[in-house]
CSV table of C-alpha atoms and ligand atoms in Angstrom, one decimal:
chain,number,residue,atom,x,y,z
A,167,MET,CA,64.3,21.1,-71.1
A,168,LYS,CA,63.0,22.5,-68.1
A,169,ARG,CA,60.9,25.5,-68.3
A,170,VAL,CA,61.5,28.0,-66.2
A,171,SER,CA,60.7,31.4,-65.0
A,172,ILE,CA,62.4,34.1,-62.4
A,173,LEU,CA,60.4,36.6,-60.3
A,174,GLY,CA,62.7,39.2,-59.0
A,175,ALA,CA,65.4,38.5,-61.4
A,176,THR,CA,67.5,41.4,-61.0
A,177,GLY,CA,68.0,41.1,-57.5
A,178,SER,CA,70.8,38.9,-55.8
A,179,ILE,CA,69.0,36.0,-55.3
A,180,GLY,CA,67.5,36.2,-59.0
A,181,GLN,CA,70.8,37.2,-60.4
A,182,ASN,CA,72.6,33.8,-58.4
A,183,THR,CA,70.1,31.3,-60.0
A,184,ILE,CA,70.8,33.3,-63.9
A,185,ASP,CA,74.2,32.7,-62.6
A,186,LEU,CA,73.6,28.8,-62.3
A,187,ILE,CA,71.4,28.7,-65.1
A,188,ARG,CA,74.1,30.4,-67.4
A,189,ARG,CA,76.2,27.3,-66.7
A,190,ASP,CA,73.6,25.1,-67.7
A,191,LYS,CA,71.8,26.9,-70.6
A,192,SER,CA,70.9,23.5,-73.0
A,193,ASN,CA,69.3,22.4,-70.0
A,194,PHE,CA,66.7,25.4,-69.6
A,195,ASP,CA,64.2,27.2,-71.6
A,196,VAL,CA,63.9,30.5,-70.2
A,197,VAL,CA,60.0,31.7,-69.8
A,198,ALA,CA,59.7,34.6,-68.0
A,199,LEU,CA,62.4,37.2,-66.0
A,200,THR,CA,60.8,40.4,-63.9
A,201,GLY,CA,62.4,43.0,-62.4
A,202,GLY,CA,61.6,46.0,-60.5
A,203,CYS,CA,62.7,48.9,-61.9
A,204,ASN,CA,66.4,47.8,-63.3
A,205,VAL,CA,66.1,48.1,-67.4
A,206,ALA,CA,69.3,47.1,-68.3
A,207,LEU,CA,70.0,44.4,-65.8
A,208,LEU,CA,66.7,42.8,-66.8
A,209,ALA,CA,67.2,43.6,-70.5
A,210,LYS,CA,70.9,42.0,-70.4
A,211,SER,CA,69.8,38.9,-68.1
A,212,ALA,CA,66.7,38.3,-70.7
A,213,ILE,CA,69.2,38.8,-73.9
A,214,GLU,CA,72.0,36.2,-72.5
A,215,LEU,CA,69.3,34.1,-71.1
A,216,GLY,CA,67.4,33.6,-74.3
A,217,ALA,CA,64.2,34.6,-72.3
A,218,ASN,CA,60.8,34.4,-74.1
A,219,HIS,CA,59.6,37.5,-71.8
A,220,ALA,CA,60.6,40.1,-69.6
A,221,ALA,CA,58.4,42.4,-67.5
A,222,ILE,CA,59.1,45.4,-65.2
A,223,ALA,CA,57.3,46.3,-62.4
A,224,ASP,CA,57.5,49.8,-62.8
A,225,ASP,CA,55.0,50.8,-65.7
A,226,ARG,CA,56.8,54.3,-66.3
A,227,LEU,CA,59.6,52.3,-67.5
A,228,TYR,CA,57.9,50.2,-70.5
A,229,ASN,CA,59.6,52.5,-73.2
A,230,ASP,CA,62.9,51.8,-71.7
A,231,LEU,CA,62.7,48.1,-71.7
A,232,LYS,CA,61.6,48.0,-75.0
A,233,ASP,CA,63.9,49.9,-76.5
A,234,ALA,CA,66.4,47.6,-74.8
A,235,LEU,CA,64.6,44.8,-76.0
A,236,SER,CA,64.2,46.1,-79.5
A,237,GLY,CA,65.0,43.5,-82.5
A,238,SER,CA,65.6,40.7,-79.7
A,239,GLY,CA,62.0,39.0,-80.2
A,240,ILE,CA,62.2,39.0,-76.5
A,241,GLY,CA,58.1,40.1,-75.7
A,242,VAL,CA,57.9,43.1,-72.8
A,243,SER,CA,55.8,44.3,-70.5
A,244,ALA,CA,55.5,46.3,-67.3
A,245,GLY,CA,53.5,47.5,-64.6
A,246,ARG,CA,52.2,45.6,-61.1
A,247,GLN,CA,49.7,43.6,-63.5
A,248,ALA,CA,52.5,42.4,-66.1
A,249,ILE,CA,54.2,40.7,-63.2
A,250,ALA,CA,51.2,38.6,-62.5
A,251,GLN,CA,50.7,37.7,-66.1
A,252,ALA,CA,54.4,36.7,-66.4
A,253,ALA,CA,54.3,34.9,-62.9
A,254,ALA,CA,51.3,33.2,-65.0
A,255,MET,CA,53.1,31.9,-68.3
A,256,PRO,CA,53.4,27.9,-68.6
A,257,ALA,CA,56.6,27.1,-66.6
A,258,ASP,CA,57.6,24.0,-64.8
A,259,TRP,CA,59.9,25.9,-62.1
A,260,VAL,CA,59.5,29.3,-60.5
A,261,MET,CA,62.0,31.5,-58.6
A,262,SER,CA,60.0,33.8,-56.4
A,263,SER,CA,62.6,36.3,-55.3
A,264,ILE,CA,60.6,39.5,-55.3
A,265,VAL,CA,61.8,40.9,-51.9
A,266,GLY,CA,58.4,41.8,-49.4
A,267,ALA,CA,55.3,41.0,-49.5
A,268,ALA,CA,55.3,42.2,-52.9
A,269,GLY,CA,56.5,38.4,-53.9
A,270,LEU,CA,53.2,37.1,-52.3
A,271,GLU,CA,50.6,37.2,-55.7
A,272,PRO,CA,53.0,36.2,-58.4
A,273,GLY,CA,54.1,33.0,-56.2
A,274,LEU,CA,50.6,31.8,-56.1
A,275,ILE,CA,49.9,32.9,-59.4
A,276,ALA,CA,52.8,30.9,-61.0
A,277,MET,CA,52.0,27.5,-58.5
A,278,SER,CA,47.8,28.1,-59.8
A,279,ASN,CA,49.6,27.7,-62.7
A,280,GLY,CA,51.2,24.4,-62.4
A,281,ALA,CA,54.9,25.4,-61.6
A,282,ASP,CA,56.5,23.8,-58.6
A,283,LEU,CA,57.7,27.4,-56.5
A,284,ALA,CA,61.4,27.7,-55.3
A,285,LEU,CA,60.7,30.0,-52.3
A,286,ALA,CA,63.0,32.6,-51.8
A,287,ASN,CA,60.8,35.1,-50.8
A,288,LYS,CA,60.2,34.4,-47.1
A,289,GLU,CA,57.6,37.2,-46.4
A,290,SER,CA,55.3,34.9,-48.5
A,291,MET,CA,55.2,31.9,-45.8
A,292,VAL,CA,55.3,34.1,-43.2
A,293,ALA,CA,52.3,36.6,-44.3
A,294,ALA,CA,50.4,33.4,-45.6
A,295,GLY,CA,51.8,30.0,-45.1
A,296,GLY,CA,48.6,28.4,-44.6
A,297,LEU,CA,47.4,29.5,-47.9
A,298,MET,CA,50.9,28.7,-49.6
A,299,LYS,CA,50.3,25.6,-48.7
A,300,ALA,CA,46.9,24.9,-49.5
A,301,THR,CA,48.0,26.4,-52.8
A,302,ALA,CA,50.4,23.7,-53.7
A,303,ALA,CA,48.0,20.9,-52.9
A,304,GLU,CA,45.3,21.7,-55.0
A,305,ASN,CA,47.5,22.7,-57.9
A,306,ASN,CA,49.7,19.2,-57.1
A,307,VAL,CA,52.8,21.2,-57.4
A,308,LEU,CA,56.0,21.9,-54.8
A,309,ILE,CA,57.2,24.8,-52.5
A,310,LEU,CA,60.8,24.0,-52.2
A,311,PRO,CA,62.3,25.9,-49.0
A,312,THR,CA,65.4,28.5,-51.0
A,313,ASP,CA,66.3,30.1,-47.7
A,314,SER,CA,69.7,28.7,-46.8
A,315,GLU,CA,68.1,27.4,-43.4
A,316,HIS,CA,65.3,25.9,-44.8
A,317,SER,CA,67.0,24.3,-47.3
A,318,ALA,CA,69.3,23.1,-45.0
A,319,ILE,CA,66.3,21.7,-43.0
A,320,PHE,CA,64.9,20.1,-45.5
A,321,GLN,CA,67.9,18.3,-46.7
A,322,ALA,CA,68.4,17.0,-43.4
A,323,LEU,CA,64.8,16.0,-43.1
A,324,MET,CA,65.4,13.3,-46.6
A,325,GLY,CA,64.3,10.0,-45.7
A,326,GLN,CA,63.6,10.8,-41.9
A,327,SER,CA,60.3,10.4,-40.5
A,328,ARG,CA,58.8,13.9,-39.3
A,329,SER,CA,57.1,12.1,-36.1
A,330,ALA,CA,60.8,11.3,-34.9
A,331,VAL,CA,61.7,15.1,-35.3
A,332,GLU,CA,62.4,16.5,-31.2
A,333,ARG,CA,64.0,19.9,-32.6
A,334,VAL,CA,64.7,22.2,-35.2
A,335,ILE,CA,67.9,24.9,-34.7
A,336,ILE,CA,68.6,27.4,-37.1
A,337,THR,CA,71.6,29.7,-36.8
A,338,ALA,CA,72.2,33.3,-37.2
A,339,SER,CA,75.4,35.0,-37.6
A,340,GLY,CA,74.6,37.9,-35.1
A,341,GLY,CA,74.8,40.2,-38.0
A,342,PRO,CA,77.3,43.4,-37.7
A,343,PHE,CA,76.1,44.4,-33.8
A,344,LYS,CA,76.3,41.3,-32.3
A,345,ASP,CA,78.2,42.5,-29.3
A,346,TRP,CA,76.8,46.1,-29.6
A,347,SER,CA,75.3,47.0,-26.1
A,348,ASN,CA,71.2,49.1,-25.9
A,349,ALA,CA,73.0,52.2,-26.3
A,350,GLU,CA,75.2,51.7,-28.6
A,351,LEU,CA,72.2,49.8,-30.6
A,352,ALA,CA,70.4,53.1,-30.5
A,353,THR,CA,72.9,54.6,-32.7
A,354,VAL,CA,73.3,52.3,-36.0
A,355,THR,CA,72.9,54.1,-39.1
A,356,PRO,CA,71.5,52.2,-42.1
A,357,ASP,CA,75.0,52.7,-43.9
A,358,GLN,CA,76.4,50.5,-40.8
A,359,ALA,CA,73.8,48.1,-41.1
A,360,MET,CA,73.9,47.6,-45.0
A,361,VAL,CA,76.9,45.5,-44.5
A,362,HIS,CA,76.6,42.0,-43.7
A,363,PRO,CA,79.7,40.0,-42.4
A,364,ASN,CA,79.2,37.0,-43.8
A,365,TRP,CA,76.5,36.8,-46.5
A,366,SER,CA,76.2,39.0,-49.9
A,367,MET,CA,72.7,40.0,-50.2
A,368,GLY,CA,69.5,42.7,-50.9
A,369,THR,CA,69.7,45.7,-48.9
A,370,ARG,CA,66.9,45.2,-47.1
A,371,ILE,CA,67.4,41.5,-45.7
A,372,THR,CA,71.0,42.4,-45.2
A,373,ILE,CA,69.5,44.9,-42.8
A,374,ASP,CA,67.0,42.9,-41.1
A,375,SER,CA,70.1,40.2,-40.4
A,376,ALA,CA,71.8,43.3,-38.5
A,377,SER,CA,68.3,44.2,-36.4
A,378,MET,CA,67.4,40.0,-36.4
A,379,PHE,CA,64.2,40.7,-37.7
A,380,ASN,CA,65.7,38.3,-40.7
A,381,LYS,CA,65.7,35.6,-38.1
A,382,GLY,CA,62.4,36.7,-36.5
A,383,LEU,CA,60.6,36.3,-39.8
A,384,GLU,CA,62.6,33.0,-40.7
A,385,VAL,CA,61.7,31.3,-37.2
A,386,ILE,CA,57.8,31.7,-38.3
A,387,GLU,CA,59.1,30.4,-41.8
A,388,THR,CA,60.1,27.2,-40.1
A,389,LYS,CA,57.2,26.5,-38.4
A,390,GLU,CA,54.8,27.1,-41.2
A,391,PHE,CA,57.4,24.6,-43.9
A,392,PHE,CA,57.7,22.0,-41.2
A,393,GLU,CA,55.2,21.8,-38.9
A,394,ILE,CA,56.5,21.7,-35.1
A,395,GLU,CA,55.4,23.0,-32.4
A,396,ASP,CA,57.0,27.0,-31.4
A,397,SER,CA,58.9,25.6,-28.4
A,398,GLN,CA,60.7,22.8,-30.9
A,399,ILE,CA,62.1,25.8,-32.8
A,400,GLU,CA,65.6,27.3,-31.9
A,401,VAL,CA,68.0,30.1,-32.8
A,402,VAL,CA,71.3,29.9,-31.9
A,403,ILE,CA,74.0,32.4,-32.9
A,404,HIS,CA,76.9,31.5,-34.7
A,405,PRO,CA,79.0,33.9,-36.2
A,406,GLN,CA,81.1,31.8,-39.1
A,407,SER,CA,77.5,30.8,-41.1
A,408,ILE,CA,78.9,27.4,-42.3
A,409,ILE,CA,76.2,25.6,-40.2
A,410,HIS,CA,73.0,26.6,-41.7
A,411,ALA,CA,70.9,24.5,-39.6
A,412,LEU,CA,70.2,21.6,-37.8
A,413,VAL,CA,67.7,18.9,-36.9
A,414,GLY,CA,67.5,16.9,-33.7
A,415,PHE,CA,65.7,13.8,-33.3
A,416,HIS,CA,64.3,12.0,-30.4
A,417,ASP,CA,67.0,9.4,-30.0
A,418,GLY,CA,69.3,12.4,-29.3
A,419,ASN,CA,70.8,12.1,-32.9
A,420,LEU,CA,71.6,15.8,-34.3
A,421,LEU,CA,72.2,15.9,-38.0
A,422,ALA,CA,73.6,19.4,-39.4
A,423,HIS,CA,74.1,21.1,-42.9
A,424,VAL,CA,76.8,22.7,-43.7
A,425,GLY,CA,78.2,25.2,-46.3
A,426,PRO,CA,79.7,28.0,-47.4
A,427,PRO,CA,77.7,31.1,-46.9
A,428,ASP,CA,76.6,30.7,-50.6
A,429,MET,CA,73.1,31.2,-51.6
A,430,ARG,CA,73.8,29.3,-55.0
A,431,HIS,CA,74.2,25.8,-53.2
A,432,ALA,CA,70.3,26.5,-51.9
A,433,ILE,CA,69.2,27.4,-55.1
A,434,GLY,CA,71.3,24.8,-57.2
A,435,PHE,CA,69.5,21.9,-54.8
A,436,ALA,CA,66.2,23.7,-55.7
A,437,LEU,CA,67.0,23.9,-59.5
A,438,TYR,CA,67.6,20.4,-59.7
A,439,TYR,CA,65.4,18.8,-57.3
A,440,PRO,CA,64.9,15.8,-56.5
A,441,ASP,CA,68.3,15.7,-58.9
A,442,ARG,CA,71.7,16.6,-57.3
A,443,LYS,CA,74.0,17.9,-60.1
A,444,PRO,CA,77.4,18.9,-60.3
A,445,LEU,CA,77.7,22.2,-59.0
A,446,PRO,CA,80.7,24.3,-60.2
A,447,LEU,CA,80.9,26.1,-56.2
A,448,ASN,CA,83.6,27.0,-53.9
A,449,ARG,CA,83.9,23.7,-51.2
A,450,LEU,CA,84.4,23.8,-48.0
A,451,GLU,CA,87.5,23.7,-46.3
A,452,LEU,CA,87.3,23.0,-42.9
A,453,THR,CA,90.3,23.2,-41.7
A,454,LYS,CA,90.4,26.7,-42.9
A,455,ILE,CA,87.6,27.6,-40.7
A,456,GLY,CA,89.3,26.2,-38.0
A,457,ARG,CA,86.6,26.6,-35.6
A,458,LEU,CA,83.2,27.2,-35.3
A,459,ASP,CA,81.4,29.0,-32.0
A,460,PHE,CA,77.8,29.3,-31.1
A,461,SER,CA,76.0,31.4,-28.1
A,462,GLU,CA,72.6,31.9,-27.0
A,463,PRO,CA,70.6,35.0,-28.9
A,464,ASP,CA,70.0,38.2,-26.7
A,465,TYR,CA,66.3,38.7,-27.1
A,466,ASN,CA,66.8,41.8,-25.0
A,467,ARG,CA,68.7,43.6,-27.3
A,468,PHE,CA,67.1,41.9,-30.2
A,469,PRO,CA,63.6,42.4,-29.5
A,470,ALA,CA,62.3,41.6,-33.2
A,471,LEU,CA,63.4,37.9,-32.7
A,472,LYS,CA,61.4,37.8,-29.8
A,473,LEU,CA,58.5,39.6,-30.9
A,474,ALA,CA,58.7,35.9,-33.9
A,475,TYR,CA,57.8,33.7,-31.2
A,476,ASP,CA,55.0,36.2,-30.0
A,477,VAL,CA,53.5,35.4,-33.8
A,478,LEU,CA,53.8,32.1,-33.3
A,479,GLU,CA,51.4,32.3,-30.7
A,480,LEU,CA,49.1,35.2,-31.9
A,481,GLY,CA,48.5,32.7,-35.3
A,482,GLY,CA,46.3,33.4,-38.0
A,483,VAL,CA,47.3,36.5,-39.8
A,484,ALA,CA,49.7,38.0,-37.5
A,485,GLY,CA,52.8,37.0,-39.6
A,486,ALA,CA,50.7,39.2,-42.2
A,487,VAL,CA,50.8,41.8,-39.6
A,488,TYR,CA,54.6,41.4,-38.3
A,489,ASN,CA,56.4,41.5,-41.5
A,490,ALA,CA,53.7,44.7,-42.8
A,491,ALA,CA,54.9,46.6,-40.2
A,492,LYS,CA,58.7,45.7,-40.5
A,493,GLU,CA,58.3,46.7,-43.7
A,494,VAL,CA,56.9,50.1,-43.3
A,495,ALA,CA,59.6,50.2,-40.2
A,496,LEU,CA,62.3,49.3,-42.4
A,497,ASP,CA,61.7,52.1,-45.0
A,498,ALA,CA,61.2,54.7,-41.8
A,499,PHE,CA,64.8,53.5,-41.0
A,500,ILE,CA,66.5,53.8,-44.2
A,501,ALA,CA,64.9,57.2,-44.7
A,502,ARG,CA,66.3,57.9,-41.1
A,503,GLN,CA,62.9,58.8,-40.1
A,504,ILE,CA,63.5,56.4,-37.2
A,505,GLY,CA,66.5,54.8,-35.2
A,506,PHE,CA,67.9,51.2,-35.5
A,507,LEU,CA,65.7,50.0,-32.1
A,508,ASP,CA,62.6,51.6,-33.2
A,509,MET,CA,61.9,49.1,-36.0
A,510,ALA,CA,61.4,46.9,-33.6
A,511,GLU,CA,59.4,48.9,-31.1
A,512,ALA,CA,57.2,50.0,-34.1
A,513,VAL,CA,56.5,46.4,-35.1
A,514,ASP,CA,55.7,45.7,-31.2
A,515,ARG,CA,53.3,48.5,-30.7
A,516,THR,CA,51.5,47.6,-34.1
A,517,LEU,CA,51.3,43.9,-33.0
A,518,HIS,CA,49.8,45.0,-29.4
A,519,ARG,CA,47.0,47.6,-30.9
A,520,LEU,CA,45.9,45.0,-33.4
A,521,PHE,CA,45.6,41.7,-31.4
A,522,ALA,CA,46.1,42.8,-27.3
A,523,GLY,CA,42.2,43.2,-27.1
A,524,ALA,CA,39.6,41.6,-29.2
A,525,CYS,CA,41.0,41.5,-32.8
A,526,GLU,CA,38.9,42.5,-35.3
A,527,LEU,CA,41.0,41.1,-38.2
A,528,ASN,CA,39.8,37.6,-39.6
A,529,LYS,CA,42.0,35.0,-38.6
A,530,ASP,CA,40.9,32.7,-41.6
A,531,GLN,CA,43.8,32.5,-43.9
A,532,ASN,CA,42.1,33.6,-47.5
A,533,LEU,CA,43.9,36.1,-49.8
A,534,ASP,CA,41.5,38.6,-48.6
A,535,ASN,CA,42.1,38.1,-45.1
A,536,ILE,CA,45.6,38.4,-45.2
A,537,LEU,CA,46.1,41.5,-47.7
A,538,HIS,CA,43.5,43.7,-45.4
A,539,ALA,CA,46.0,42.3,-42.7
A,540,ASP,CA,49.1,43.4,-44.5
A,541,ASN,CA,47.3,47.1,-44.8
A,542,MET,CA,46.4,47.6,-41.5
A,543,GLY,CA,49.9,46.5,-40.3
A,544,ARG,CA,51.4,48.8,-42.6
A,545,LYS,CA,48.6,51.9,-41.8
A,546,ILE,CA,49.1,51.1,-37.7
A,547,GLY,CA,52.7,50.6,-38.3
A,548,ARG,CA,53.2,54.1,-40.2
A,549,GLU,CA,50.9,55.6,-37.1
A,550,GLU,CA,53.5,54.3,-34.3
A,551,ILE,CA,56.0,55.4,-36.7
A,552,GLN,CA,54.7,58.7,-37.2
A,553,ALA,CA,54.4,58.9,-33.1
A,554,LEU,CA,58.1,57.4,-32.6
A,555,SER,CA,59.6,59.9,-34.9
A,556,ALA,CA,57.5,63.0,-33.7
B,287,NAD,P1,67.4,42.6,-53.5
B,287,NAD,O1,66.9,43.2,-53.2
B,287,NAD,O2,68.4,41.9,-54.1
B,287,NAD,O3,66.2,41.8,-55.0
B,287,NAD,C1,64.5,42.1,-55.1
B,287,NAD,C2,64.2,41.5,-56.3
B,287,NAD,O4,62.6,42.3,-56.7
B,287,NAD,C3,64.6,42.7,-57.5
B,287,NAD,O5,64.8,42.0,-58.6
B,287,NAD,C4,63.6,43.7,-57.4
B,287,NAD,O6,63.5,44.6,-58.5
B,287,NAD,C5,62.0,43.2,-57.4
B,287,NAD,N1,61.2,43.8,-56.7
B,287,NAD,C6,61.0,44.8,-55.7
B,287,NAD,N2,60.0,45.0,-55.4
B,287,NAD,C7,58.9,44.8,-55.9
B,287,NAD,C8,58.0,44.7,-56.4
B,287,NAD,N3,57.1,45.9,-55.9
B,287,NAD,N4,56.8,44.2,-57.6
B,287,NAD,C9,58.0,43.7,-58.7
B,287,NAD,N5,59.5,43.1,-58.3
B,287,NAD,C10,60.4,44.2,-57.2
B,287,NAD,O7,66.5,41.0,-52.8
B,287,NAD,P2,67.2,39.4,-52.2
B,287,NAD,O8,68.4,39.6,-51.1
B,287,NAD,O9,67.4,39.1,-53.8
B,287,NAD,O10,66.3,39.2,-51.9
B,287,NAD,C11,65.0,38.2,-52.1
B,287,NAD,C12,63.8,37.6,-52.0
B,287,NAD,O11,64.8,36.4,-51.0
B,287,NAD,C13,63.8,38.1,-50.2
B,287,NAD,O12,62.8,38.0,-49.8
B,287,NAD,C14,64.9,37.6,-49.3
B,287,NAD,O13,64.2,37.5,-48.3
B,287,NAD,C15,65.2,36.2,-49.7
B,287,NAD,N6,66.3,35.9,-49.6
B,287,NAD,C16,67.6,36.4,-50.0
B,287,NAD,C17,68.9,35.8,-49.8
B,287,NAD,C18,70.1,36.4,-50.2
B,287,NAD,O14,71.3,35.8,-50.4
B,287,NAD,N7,69.8,37.7,-51.2
B,287,NAD,C19,68.8,34.7,-48.8
B,287,NAD,C20,67.6,34.3,-48.3
B,287,NAD,C21,66.4,34.3,-48.5
B,288,MG,MG1,68.0,32.4,-44.0
């Protein structure tokens, strides 16, 4: 029996993970499930999977969760500390699927307590890749990439020599505004940005996909996971989202990972790694797809992607600043305080203010420095948002 926990169990990745576990219940012992504020779904999932413990991040919801689970024998806790404690409960495998930088510390705690970490929470790798990898190495555990592109690269690299890699290409659908002009992009509303052409995901990552911040985060995530040069990472627009990533080798051969846009393929691969188990998911039918298209990304219309390459060059804690400023800019866009294009502008200005002159941020990736950089990214980001919305 594999002991598993899911951090962010009520979200899109969390529920997809639960869908796979429910089909194979006898092989899993579910230790802890955590959620942000959806008590009903957390309780339902905990009962269905027979979890030992359920923790909700919003401490005002303790009594609601307790009531929902009364008589079930499932342990209940609430608050930020409760999420950390749930992450620390002994497990073999933990899904890190909280959204945002809030997922960083629980993931570190899970690894420190001996669990392999399936990493959907890309923000951890962007903000703290060095610390994440050091923590995994110290505790002799794995970080299993569970973003579709990174699972794809990981799979294409299996059995290959890392030193033979020439380039890695990650694909992007281009989102709903792929062909929009700058003038049109300036008018995009949150409702328009919340619809993805191919993937069904949480609201925040869906908007990040539309702005290409998601691909920017993934470029940084690629560098952290696979430790290649900035110039070896390419992004290609591929509207069908069928090829998730390709790895090119020194001899010119390219290996592509191909599959339907369903996160359960990447989650299932991480769940059973290093085995491959039969998964009852839809199979790709190439003749129904018919054609695959590719084009270059436009850094002018989607500056969030260009900024990610600046972050790679800056290194150190720049990823933590990029992500934090993006998170507050996304909040401001959702609240209709700033426009769609202002998100990248706010992040650009924040990076500029913090890194253009003599940088006062300590570049060493320890948790204090990363949390400080995250705080500064939010603080300066909010100032720039204020200026843009004035
Ligand atoms: P989601 O918004 O659907 O779910 C997020 C989960 O985190 C929920 O359980 C929510 O309650 C919880 N949460 C939110 N804030 C929290 C906090 N402060 N403390 C504790 N819990 C909190 O998001 P999602 O789409 O499932 O994405 C989860 C992560 O996986 C993100 O990092 C995202 O970038 C990544 N990811 C998602 C997809 C996808 O298809 N959805 C694909 C690749 C990567
Ligand atoms: Mg992805």
